[in-house]
XYZ file of N, CA, C and O in Angstrom:
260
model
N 92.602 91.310 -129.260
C 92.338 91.522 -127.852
C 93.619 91.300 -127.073
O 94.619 90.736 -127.518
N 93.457 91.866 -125.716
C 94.895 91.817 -124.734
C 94.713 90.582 -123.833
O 93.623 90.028 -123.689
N 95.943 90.157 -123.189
C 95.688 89.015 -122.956
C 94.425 88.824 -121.406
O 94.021 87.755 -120.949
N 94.090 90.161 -120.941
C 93.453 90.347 -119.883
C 91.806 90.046 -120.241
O 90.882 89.634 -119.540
N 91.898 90.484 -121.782
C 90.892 90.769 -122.409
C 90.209 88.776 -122.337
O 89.192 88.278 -121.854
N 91.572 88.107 -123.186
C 91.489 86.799 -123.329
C 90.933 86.486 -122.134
O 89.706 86.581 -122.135
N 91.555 86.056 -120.854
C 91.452 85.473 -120.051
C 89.838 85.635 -119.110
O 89.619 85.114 -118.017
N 88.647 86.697 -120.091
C 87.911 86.941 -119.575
C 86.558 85.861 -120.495
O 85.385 85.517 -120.345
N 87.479 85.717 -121.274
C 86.608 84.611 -122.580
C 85.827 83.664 -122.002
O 86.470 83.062 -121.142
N 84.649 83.258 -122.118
C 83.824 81.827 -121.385
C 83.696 81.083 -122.644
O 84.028 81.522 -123.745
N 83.152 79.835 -122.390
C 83.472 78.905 -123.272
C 81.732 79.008 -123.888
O 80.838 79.060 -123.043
N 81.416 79.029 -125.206
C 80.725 79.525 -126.184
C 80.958 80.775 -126.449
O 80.125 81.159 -127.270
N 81.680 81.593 -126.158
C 82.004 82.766 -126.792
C 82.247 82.539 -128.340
O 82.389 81.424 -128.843
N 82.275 83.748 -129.038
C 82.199 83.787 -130.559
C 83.595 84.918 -130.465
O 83.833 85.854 -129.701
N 84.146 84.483 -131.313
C 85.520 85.397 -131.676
C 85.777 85.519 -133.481
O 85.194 84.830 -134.318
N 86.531 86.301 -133.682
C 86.710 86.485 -135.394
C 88.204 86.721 -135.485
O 88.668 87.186 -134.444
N 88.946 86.552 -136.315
C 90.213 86.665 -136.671
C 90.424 87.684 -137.418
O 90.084 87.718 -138.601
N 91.057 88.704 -136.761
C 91.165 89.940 -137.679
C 89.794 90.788 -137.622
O 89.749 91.895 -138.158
N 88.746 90.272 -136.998
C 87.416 91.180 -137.191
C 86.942 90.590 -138.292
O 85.928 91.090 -138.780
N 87.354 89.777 -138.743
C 86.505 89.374 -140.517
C 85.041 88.397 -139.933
O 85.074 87.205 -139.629
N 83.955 89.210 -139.902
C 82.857 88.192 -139.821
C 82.535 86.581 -140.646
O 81.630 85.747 -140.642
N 83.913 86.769 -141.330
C 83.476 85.584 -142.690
C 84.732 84.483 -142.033
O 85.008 83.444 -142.632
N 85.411 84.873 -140.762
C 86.171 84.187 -140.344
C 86.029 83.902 -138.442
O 86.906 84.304 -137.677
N 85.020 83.302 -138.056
C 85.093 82.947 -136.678
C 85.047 81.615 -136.143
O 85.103 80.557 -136.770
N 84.945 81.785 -135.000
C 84.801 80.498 -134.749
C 84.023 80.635 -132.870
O 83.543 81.677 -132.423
N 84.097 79.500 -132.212
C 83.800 79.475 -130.878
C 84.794 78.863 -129.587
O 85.246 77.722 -129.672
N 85.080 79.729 -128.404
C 85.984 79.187 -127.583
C 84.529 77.903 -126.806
O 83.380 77.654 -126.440
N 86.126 77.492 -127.071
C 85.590 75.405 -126.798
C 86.591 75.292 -125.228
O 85.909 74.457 -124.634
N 87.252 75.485 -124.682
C 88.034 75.180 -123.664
C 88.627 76.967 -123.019
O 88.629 77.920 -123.798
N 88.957 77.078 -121.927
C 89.702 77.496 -121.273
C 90.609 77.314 -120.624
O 90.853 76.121 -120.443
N 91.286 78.033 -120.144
C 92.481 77.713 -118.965
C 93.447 78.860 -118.834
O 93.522 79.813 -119.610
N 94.258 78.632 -117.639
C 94.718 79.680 -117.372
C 96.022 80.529 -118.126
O 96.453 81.629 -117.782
N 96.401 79.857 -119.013
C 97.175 80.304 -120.287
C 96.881 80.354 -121.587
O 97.478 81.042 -122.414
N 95.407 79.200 -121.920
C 95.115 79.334 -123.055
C 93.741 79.368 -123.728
O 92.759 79.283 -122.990
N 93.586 79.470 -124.883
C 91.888 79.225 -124.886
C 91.835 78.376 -126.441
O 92.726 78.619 -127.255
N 90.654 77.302 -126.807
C 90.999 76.583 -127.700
C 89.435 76.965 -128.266
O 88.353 77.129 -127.703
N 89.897 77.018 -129.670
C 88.666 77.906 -130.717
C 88.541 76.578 -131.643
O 89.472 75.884 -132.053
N 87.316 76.425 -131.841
C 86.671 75.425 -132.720
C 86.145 76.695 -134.147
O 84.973 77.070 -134.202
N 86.890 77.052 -134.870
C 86.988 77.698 -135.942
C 85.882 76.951 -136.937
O 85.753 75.727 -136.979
N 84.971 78.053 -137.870
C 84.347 77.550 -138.821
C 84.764 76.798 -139.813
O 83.889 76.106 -140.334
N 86.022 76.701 -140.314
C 86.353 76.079 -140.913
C 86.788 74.661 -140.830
O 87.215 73.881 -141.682
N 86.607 74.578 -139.841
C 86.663 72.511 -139.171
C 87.665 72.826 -138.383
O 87.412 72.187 -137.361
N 88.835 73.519 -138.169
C 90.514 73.685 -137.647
C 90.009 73.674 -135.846
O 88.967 74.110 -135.357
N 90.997 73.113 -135.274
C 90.520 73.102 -134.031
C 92.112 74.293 -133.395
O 93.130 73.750 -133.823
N 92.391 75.273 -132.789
C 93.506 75.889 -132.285
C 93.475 76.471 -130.840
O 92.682 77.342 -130.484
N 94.282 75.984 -130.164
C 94.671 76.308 -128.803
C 95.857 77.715 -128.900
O 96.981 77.488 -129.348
N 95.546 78.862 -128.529
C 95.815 79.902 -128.814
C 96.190 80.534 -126.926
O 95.407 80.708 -125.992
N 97.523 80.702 -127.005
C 98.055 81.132 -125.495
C 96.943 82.995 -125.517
O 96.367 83.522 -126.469
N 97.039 83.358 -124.397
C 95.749 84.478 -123.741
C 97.070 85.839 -124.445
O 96.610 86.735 -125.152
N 98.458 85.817 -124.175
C 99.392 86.517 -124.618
C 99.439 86.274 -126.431
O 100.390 86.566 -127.156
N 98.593 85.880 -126.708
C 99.044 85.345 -128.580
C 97.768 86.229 -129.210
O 97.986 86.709 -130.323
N 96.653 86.454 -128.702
C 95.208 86.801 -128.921
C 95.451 88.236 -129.771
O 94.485 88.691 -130.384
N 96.428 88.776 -129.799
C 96.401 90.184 -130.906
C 95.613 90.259 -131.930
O 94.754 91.138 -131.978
N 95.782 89.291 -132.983
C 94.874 88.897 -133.912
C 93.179 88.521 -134.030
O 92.540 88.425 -135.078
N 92.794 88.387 -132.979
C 91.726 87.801 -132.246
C 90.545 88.762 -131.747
O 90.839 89.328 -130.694
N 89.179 89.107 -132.294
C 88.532 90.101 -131.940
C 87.119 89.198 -131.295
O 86.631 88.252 -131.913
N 86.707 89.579 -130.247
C 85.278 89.183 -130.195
C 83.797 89.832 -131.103
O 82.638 89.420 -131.055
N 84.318 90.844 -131.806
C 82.729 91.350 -132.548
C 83.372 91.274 -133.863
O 84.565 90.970 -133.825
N 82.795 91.504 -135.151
C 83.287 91.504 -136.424
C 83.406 93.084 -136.093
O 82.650 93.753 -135.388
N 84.906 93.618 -137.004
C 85.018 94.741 -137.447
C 84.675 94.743 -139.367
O 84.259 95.513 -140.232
N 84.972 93.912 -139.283
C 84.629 94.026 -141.176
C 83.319 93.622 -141.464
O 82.971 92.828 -140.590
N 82.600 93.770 -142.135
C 81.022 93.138 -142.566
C 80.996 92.062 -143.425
O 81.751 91.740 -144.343
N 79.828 91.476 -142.895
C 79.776 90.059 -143.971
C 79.634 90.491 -144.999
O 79.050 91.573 -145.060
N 80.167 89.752 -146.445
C 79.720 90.492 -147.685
C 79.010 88.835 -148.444
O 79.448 87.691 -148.562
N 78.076 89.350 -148.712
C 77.346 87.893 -149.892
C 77.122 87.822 -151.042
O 76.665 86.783 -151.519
């Protein structure tokens, strides 16, 4: 996403890294430069609104089980 995109994020939003449904997490904080994702994997990351390239709100890839 663009950083316009970011800065529209509310806090419980769901985001994925890369689109990988097997990789998300939830924005936990906002602010006006950054947004901080409580990732499924325990990792906590504060991610600037200009850094978000990597960063999708829907899965593009499918869960696989």
């Amino acid at each position: 996403m663009n950083a316009a995109e970011s800065k529209g994020l509310k806090k419980g939003s769901r985001v994925y890294w890369r689109g990988d449904a097997n990789d998300g997490g939830i924005i936990t904080e906002t602010n006006w430069n950054a947004v901080t994702i409580a990732w499924d994997d325990g990792q906590v990351a504060t991610v600037h609104h200009g850094d978000m390239r990597e960063i999708q709100r829907t899965p593009a890839k499918p869960t696989i089980v």
